């Protein structure tokens, strides 16, 4: 294998195939694969789902639709079981990292996670990441571990992301209902057609299904991280990967890698509001590489503080043209919208920046 550092995401269906506590059924072969990778000097970060599934039988719940507190309690008790399940298959120590989207979008915490991961790897420890389900409210959640794994791959500067579930890869049609469905071995570009095919391949049991896997692949390949969707129930898949073959669907990494900050803005930061631009501002932002000034703003929605991410919208077409970090809160912006830069200080009584969104803090969509 040509990899140096890989992130492996393991779905709940592999941890708890019967949805009733943890099982070693598939994990054993996956752990063996990880050990083989480590022997070949490949660093491995594991992103493991399954805490809710592992704790499900230990928390009383009446209805099949679980309440949030029930799920959080399941995650809390199941997380330990899931970690213990992994640890028994390794001779080296495993470590636990529970993180939320709220942690990833905070620059300081992001850096702490990055430093912890590299220290763990340097000490031959296997980091196992999961979302901190107990504390994650909707606002703080990544929501699915496919996207979390992609964010971890970006943060740890991995060269590959392996998404393991109980599906072989992406098919052109639903393989459960079409005998002539064919698996796509290689995807060079993630287009709407790929998302449409992913819909056809969906597995109703998984948290995110195929769509979140494609989203994760999209995030990763744009950062130059090759991504595979593989069937983790089939141990031959691992032998093939170790032999340099591709037994699933491979998404080719983009060669023109965007810089890390722009990726952080695009994928990690959540947007807190929208700024509507007049046609002049749309033109200079879109085609002239300019920053956004207050004069081009016609309207604002949402509540945000200086430093939050917002979306820039073409007020005529209503299309999102860019995302960026806003230098002003929504309150201050409401007072200076449409005004000239020279008027900012007179209106607000202070003057933090000429630009509302600086070009360096902006990513085009
Ligand atoms: N964090 C969830 C769990 O451990 C899983 C989320 C997912 O599988 O996408 O159960």
Coordinates of C-alpha atoms and ligand atoms in Angstrom, one line a residue:
X1 CA 0.0 0.0 0.0
X2 CA 1.2 3.5 -0.8
X3 CA -0.5 5.2 2.2
X4 CA 1.2 6.9 5.2
X5 CA -1.7 8.0 7.4
X6 CA -5.3 6.7 7.0
X7 CA -8.6 7.4 8.7
X8 CA -10.8 4.3 8.9
X9 CA -14.5 4.9 9.6
X10 CA -16.4 1.9 10.9
X11 CA -20.2 2.0 10.9
X12 CA -22.7 0.8 13.5
X13 CA -23.8 -2.1 11.4
X14 CA -20.3 -3.6 11.8
X15 CA -20.0 -2.9 15.6
X16 CA -23.4 -4.2 16.5
X17 CA -24.7 -6.3 13.6
X18 CA -27.8 -7.5 15.5
X19 CA -28.4 -4.1 17.0
X20 CA -28.1 -5.7 20.4
X21 CA -24.8 -4.9 22.0
X22 CA -21.3 -5.2 20.6
X23 CA -20.0 -8.1 18.6
X24 CA -16.6 -9.2 17.4
X25 CA -18.1 -10.7 14.3
X26 CA -16.7 -8.1 11.9
X27 CA -14.5 -6.1 14.2
X28 CA -11.9 -8.9 14.5
X29 CA -11.0 -8.8 10.8
X30 CA -11.0 -5.0 10.8
X31 CA -8.7 -4.9 13.8
X32 CA -6.4 -7.4 12.1
X33 CA -6.3 -5.1 9.0
X34 CA -5.4 -2.2 11.2
X35 CA -2.6 -4.2 12.8
X36 CA -1.3 -5.1 9.3
X37 CA -1.4 -1.5 8.3
X38 CA 0.5 -0.5 11.4
X39 CA 3.1 -3.2 10.6
X40 CA 3.5 -1.6 7.2
X41 CA 4.2 1.7 8.9
X42 CA 0.9 3.2 8.1
X43 CA -0.6 5.3 10.8
X44 CA -4.2 4.6 11.5
X45 CA -6.9 6.8 13.1
X46 CA -10.2 5.0 13.7
X47 CA -13.5 6.8 13.7
X48 CA -16.0 4.3 15.2
X49 CA -19.7 4.5 15.4
X50 CA -21.8 2.1 17.4
X51 CA -22.1 3.6 20.9
X52 CA -25.8 4.0 20.6
X53 CA -26.3 0.6 19.1
X54 CA -23.9 -0.9 21.8
X55 CA -25.9 0.6 24.7
X56 CA -29.4 0.2 23.3
X57 CA -30.3 -2.9 25.2
X58 CA -29.1 -1.3 28.5
X59 CA -31.5 1.6 28.5
X60 CA -35.2 1.2 28.9
X61 CA -37.1 2.7 25.9
X62 CA -40.7 2.3 25.1
X63 CA -41.0 3.3 21.5
X64 CA -38.9 2.3 18.5
X65 CA -38.3 6.0 17.8
X66 CA -35.8 6.8 20.5
X67 CA -35.9 10.0 22.4
X68 CA -32.8 12.2 22.5
X69 CA -32.1 11.5 26.2
X70 CA -32.5 7.8 25.6
X71 CA -30.0 7.9 22.7
X72 CA -27.6 10.0 24.7
X73 CA -27.7 7.6 27.6
X74 CA -27.3 4.7 25.2
X75 CA -24.2 6.4 23.7
X76 CA -22.8 7.1 27.2
X77 CA -23.0 3.5 28.3
X78 CA -22.4 2.0 24.9
X79 CA -19.2 4.1 24.3
X80 CA -17.4 2.1 27.0
X81 CA -18.6 -1.2 25.6
X82 CA -17.6 -0.2 22.1
X83 CA -14.1 0.9 23.2
X84 CA -13.6 -2.4 25.2
X85 CA -14.7 -4.3 22.2
X86 CA -12.0 -2.7 20.0
X87 CA -9.3 -2.9 22.7
X88 CA -9.5 -6.7 23.1
X89 CA -8.4 -7.1 19.5
X90 CA -5.2 -5.0 19.8
X91 CA -1.9 -5.5 21.6
X92 CA -1.3 -1.8 21.6
X93 CA -3.4 0.7 23.7
X94 CA -6.4 2.5 22.2
X95 CA -7.4 6.0 23.2
X96 CA -10.7 7.7 23.1
X97 CA -11.5 11.1 21.6
X98 CA -15.1 12.3 21.8
X99 CA -15.6 15.5 19.8
X100 CA -18.4 17.6 18.5
X101 CA -18.8 20.0 15.6
X102 CA -18.6 22.8 18.2
X103 CA -15.1 21.6 19.0
X104 CA -14.0 21.5 15.4
X105 CA -15.2 24.9 14.5
X106 CA -13.3 26.5 17.4
X107 CA -9.8 27.2 16.2
X108 CA -8.2 26.6 19.6
X109 CA -10.0 23.3 20.2
X110 CA -9.3 22.3 16.6
X111 CA -5.6 22.8 17.2
X112 CA -5.7 20.9 20.5
X113 CA -7.4 17.9 18.8
X114 CA -4.8 18.0 16.0
X115 CA -1.9 18.1 18.5
X116 CA -3.5 15.3 20.7
X117 CA -3.9 13.1 17.6
X118 CA -0.3 13.5 16.4
X119 CA 1.0 12.9 19.9
X120 CA -1.0 9.7 20.2
X121 CA 0.2 8.5 16.8
X122 CA 3.8 9.3 17.8
X123 CA 3.3 7.1 20.8
X124 CA 2.0 4.1 18.9
X125 CA -1.5 4.4 20.3
X126 CA -4.6 3.8 18.2
X127 CA -6.8 6.9 18.5
X128 CA -10.5 6.1 18.3
X129 CA -12.8 9.0 17.6
X130 CA -16.5 9.3 18.0
X131 CA -19.0 12.1 18.2
X132 CA -19.6 13.2 21.8
X133 CA -23.2 12.3 21.6
X134 CA -24.0 13.0 25.2
X135 CA -23.3 16.7 25.0
X136 CA -24.1 17.3 21.3
X137 CA -27.3 19.2 20.7
X138 CA -28.4 19.8 17.1
X139 CA -26.4 22.9 17.0
X140 CA -23.2 21.3 18.0
X141 CA -23.5 18.0 16.1
X142 CA -21.7 16.8 13.0
X143 CA -24.6 14.3 13.0
X144 CA -23.1 11.4 11.2
X145 CA -19.7 9.7 11.5
X146 CA -19.1 9.7 7.8
X147 CA -18.8 13.5 7.7
X148 CA -17.0 13.4 11.1
X149 CA -14.4 11.0 9.6
X150 CA -13.8 13.3 6.7
X151 CA -13.3 16.2 9.0
X152 CA -10.9 14.1 11.1
X153 CA -9.0 13.1 7.9
X154 CA -8.7 16.8 7.0
X155 CA -7.6 17.8 10.4
X156 CA -5.0 15.0 10.7
X157 CA -3.8 15.5 7.2
X158 CA -4.4 11.9 6.3
X159 CA -3.7 10.7 2.8
X160 CA -6.7 8.3 2.6
X161 CA -10.1 7.8 4.1
X162 CA -11.7 4.3 4.2
X163 CA -15.4 4.3 4.9
X164 CA -16.4 0.8 6.0
X165 CA -20.0 -0.3 6.1
X166 CA -22.0 -3.4 5.0
X167 CA -22.3 -2.1 1.4
X168 CA -19.7 -3.0 -1.3
X169 CA -19.6 0.5 -2.9
X170 CA -21.6 2.8 -5.0
X171 CA -23.9 1.1 -7.6
X172 CA -25.4 2.7 -10.7
X173 CA -28.8 1.3 -9.6
X174 CA -30.2 -0.2 -6.4
X175 CA -28.5 -3.7 -6.3
X176 CA -31.3 -5.0 -4.0
X177 CA -34.0 -4.4 -6.7
X178 CA -31.9 -4.6 -9.9
X179 CA -30.0 -7.7 -10.9
X180 CA -28.1 -5.8 -13.5
X181 CA -26.8 -3.1 -11.1
X182 CA -23.1 -2.5 -11.5
X183 CA -20.7 -1.2 -8.9
X184 CA -18.7 1.8 -9.9
X185 CA -15.0 1.2 -9.2
X186 CA -13.7 4.6 -9.7
X187 CA -15.2 8.1 -9.4
X188 CA -13.1 10.9 -10.7
X189 CA -15.6 13.7 -10.0
X190 CA -18.5 13.9 -7.6
X191 CA -21.4 15.3 -9.6
X192 CA -25.1 15.3 -9.0
X193 CA -25.3 12.1 -11.0
X194 CA -23.1 10.4 -8.3
X195 CA -25.4 11.6 -5.6
X196 CA -28.4 10.3 -7.6
X197 CA -26.7 6.9 -7.9
X198 CA -25.9 7.0 -4.2
X199 CA -29.6 7.4 -3.5
X200 CA -30.2 4.2 -5.3
X201 CA -27.6 2.4 -3.2
X202 CA -29.0 3.6 0.1
X203 CA -29.0 1.3 3.1
X204 CA -31.9 2.1 5.4
X205 CA -30.2 0.7 8.5
X206 CA -27.2 3.1 8.4
X207 CA -27.4 6.5 10.2
X208 CA -26.3 8.5 7.2
X209 CA -26.8 6.1 4.4
X210 CA -24.9 6.5 1.1
X211 CA -25.5 10.2 0.8
X212 CA -23.4 11.1 3.8
X213 CA -20.7 8.8 2.5
X214 CA -20.6 10.7 -0.7
X215 CA -20.6 14.0 1.2
X216 CA -17.7 12.8 3.2
X217 CA -15.8 11.6 0.1
X218 CA -16.4 15.1 -1.5
X219 CA -14.9 16.9 1.5
X220 CA -11.9 14.5 1.6
X221 CA -11.1 14.4 -2.1
X222 CA -11.2 18.2 -2.4
X223 CA -8.4 18.2 0.2
X224 CA -6.4 15.7 -1.8
X225 CA -7.5 12.7 0.3
X226 CA -8.3 9.6 -1.7
X227 CA -11.5 8.0 -0.4
X228 CA -12.8 4.4 -0.5
X229 CA -16.2 3.0 0.3
X230 CA -15.6 -0.6 1.3
X231 CA -17.5 -3.6 2.6
X232 CA -16.2 -4.2 6.1
X233 CA -18.2 -7.4 6.5
X234 CA -16.0 -9.1 3.9
X235 CA -12.4 -9.8 5.1
X236 CA -11.2 -10.4 1.5
X237 CA -11.7 -6.7 1.0
X238 CA -8.8 -6.0 3.4
X239 CA -6.5 -8.6 1.7
X240 CA -7.2 -6.8 -1.6
X241 CA -6.5 -3.4 -0.2
X242 CA -3.2 -4.6 1.3
X243 CA -2.3 -6.1 -2.1
X244 CA -2.9 -2.7 -3.7
X245 CA -6.2 -3.6 -5.3
X246 CA -9.4 -1.7 -5.2
X247 CA -12.3 -3.9 -4.0
X248 CA -14.9 -1.1 -3.6
X249 CA -15.5 2.4 -4.9
X250 CA -12.5 4.7 -5.0
X251 CA -12.9 8.5 -5.2
X252 CA -9.9 10.0 -6.8
X253 CA -8.2 12.8 -4.9
X254 CA -8.3 16.3 -6.3
X255 CA -4.9 17.4 -7.4
X256 CA -5.7 21.1 -7.1
X257 CA -6.0 21.2 -3.3
X258 CA -7.6 24.2 -1.8
X259 CA -5.8 25.7 1.1
X260 CA -6.7 24.4 4.6
X261 CA -8.2 27.7 5.9
X262 CA -10.7 27.8 3.0
X263 CA -11.6 24.2 3.7
X264 CA -12.2 25.0 7.3
X265 CA -14.5 27.8 6.3
X266 CA -16.3 25.7 3.7
X267 CA -16.8 22.5 5.6
X268 CA -16.3 23.0 9.3
X269 CA -17.8 26.3 10.1
X270 CA -21.6 26.4 10.3
X271 CA -23.2 29.4 8.7
X272 CA -25.1 31.7 11.1
X273 CA -26.7 34.0 8.6
X274 CA -27.1 35.4 5.1
X275 CA -26.0 38.7 3.6
X276 CA -27.8 39.7 0.4
X277 CA -25.6 41.5 -2.2
X278 CA -26.6 43.9 -4.9
X279 CA -25.5 43.2 -8.5
X280 CA -22.4 45.4 -8.3
X281 CA -21.1 43.5 -5.2
X282 CA -22.0 40.1 -6.8
X283 CA -19.9 41.1 -9.8
X284 CA -16.8 42.2 -7.9
X285 CA -16.9 39.3 -5.4
X286 CA -17.6 36.7 -8.1
X287 CA -15.4 37.9 -10.9
X288 CA -12.8 40.4 -9.6
X289 CA -11.6 38.5 -6.5
X290 CA -12.7 41.4 -4.3
X291 CA -13.7 41.6 -0.6
X292 CA -17.2 42.4 0.4
X293 CA -17.7 46.1 1.5
X294 CA -20.8 47.5 3.3
X295 CA -21.9 49.5 0.3
X296 CA -22.9 46.3 -1.7
X297 CA -25.2 44.9 1.1
X298 CA -29.0 45.2 0.6
X299 CA -30.2 42.9 3.4
X300 CA -29.2 40.6 6.2
X301 CA -30.9 37.6 7.8
X302 CA -29.9 35.5 10.9
X303 CA -28.2 36.5 14.1
X304 CA -24.4 36.4 14.2
X305 CA -21.4 37.8 15.9
X306 CA -18.2 39.2 14.5
X307 CA -16.1 36.1 13.6
X308 CA -19.1 33.9 12.7
X309 CA -19.4 32.3 9.2
X310 CA -22.2 33.7 7.0
X311 CA -23.3 33.1 3.4
X312 CA -23.2 35.7 0.7
X313 CA -26.3 35.6 -1.5
X314 CA -27.0 37.2 -4.9
X315 CA -30.2 39.2 -4.1
X316 CA -31.4 38.9 -7.7
X317 CA -31.1 35.1 -8.3
X318 CA -31.1 34.1 -4.5
X319 CA -28.1 31.8 -5.2
X320 CA -25.4 31.4 -2.6
X321 CA -22.2 32.7 -4.2
X322 CA -19.8 32.4 -1.3
X323 CA -19.3 31.7 2.4
X324 CA -17.0 33.6 4.6
X325 CA -16.2 35.0 8.1
X326 CA -18.0 38.2 8.9
X327 CA -16.1 41.0 10.6
X328 CA -19.3 42.5 12.0
X329 CA -22.3 41.3 14.0
X330 CA -25.7 41.3 12.4
X331 CA -26.7 44.2 14.6
X332 CA -23.8 46.4 13.5
X333 CA -24.1 45.3 9.9
X334 CA -27.8 46.3 9.8
X335 CA -26.7 49.9 10.7
X336 CA -23.9 50.1 8.0
X337 CA -25.5 48.2 5.1
X338 CA -25.5 50.1 1.9
X339 CA -23.2 52.8 3.4
X340 CA -19.7 53.9 2.3
X341 CA -16.7 52.6 4.2
X342 CA -15.9 56.2 5.3
X343 CA -19.2 56.3 7.2
X344 CA -18.6 53.2 9.4
X345 CA -16.9 55.0 12.2
X346 CA -19.4 57.8 12.4
X347 CA -22.3 55.4 12.5
X348 CA -21.0 52.7 14.8
X349 CA -18.5 54.8 16.9
X350 CA -15.8 52.3 16.0
X351 CA -14.1 51.0 12.9
X352 CA -12.9 47.3 13.1
X353 CA -12.4 46.7 9.4
X354 CA -12.9 48.2 5.9
X355 CA -14.2 44.8 4.7
X356 CA -17.3 43.1 5.9
X357 CA -15.9 39.8 4.6
X358 CA -12.3 39.8 3.7
X359 CA -11.3 38.0 0.5
X360 CA -8.9 35.8 2.5
X361 CA -11.7 34.7 4.7
X362 CA -14.0 33.8 1.8
X363 CA -14.6 30.7 -0.2
X364 CA -16.6 30.8 -3.4
X365 CA -19.4 28.2 -3.7
Ligands
LIG1 N1 -22.1 8.6 17.1 C1 -23.1 7.6 16.8 C2 -22.8 6.4 17.7 O1 -21.7 6.2 18.2 C3 -23.0 7.2 15.4 C4 -23.3 8.2 14.3 C5 -23.1 7.5 12.9 O2 -23.0 6.3 12.8 O3 -23.0 8.2 11.9 O4 -23.7 5.6 17.8

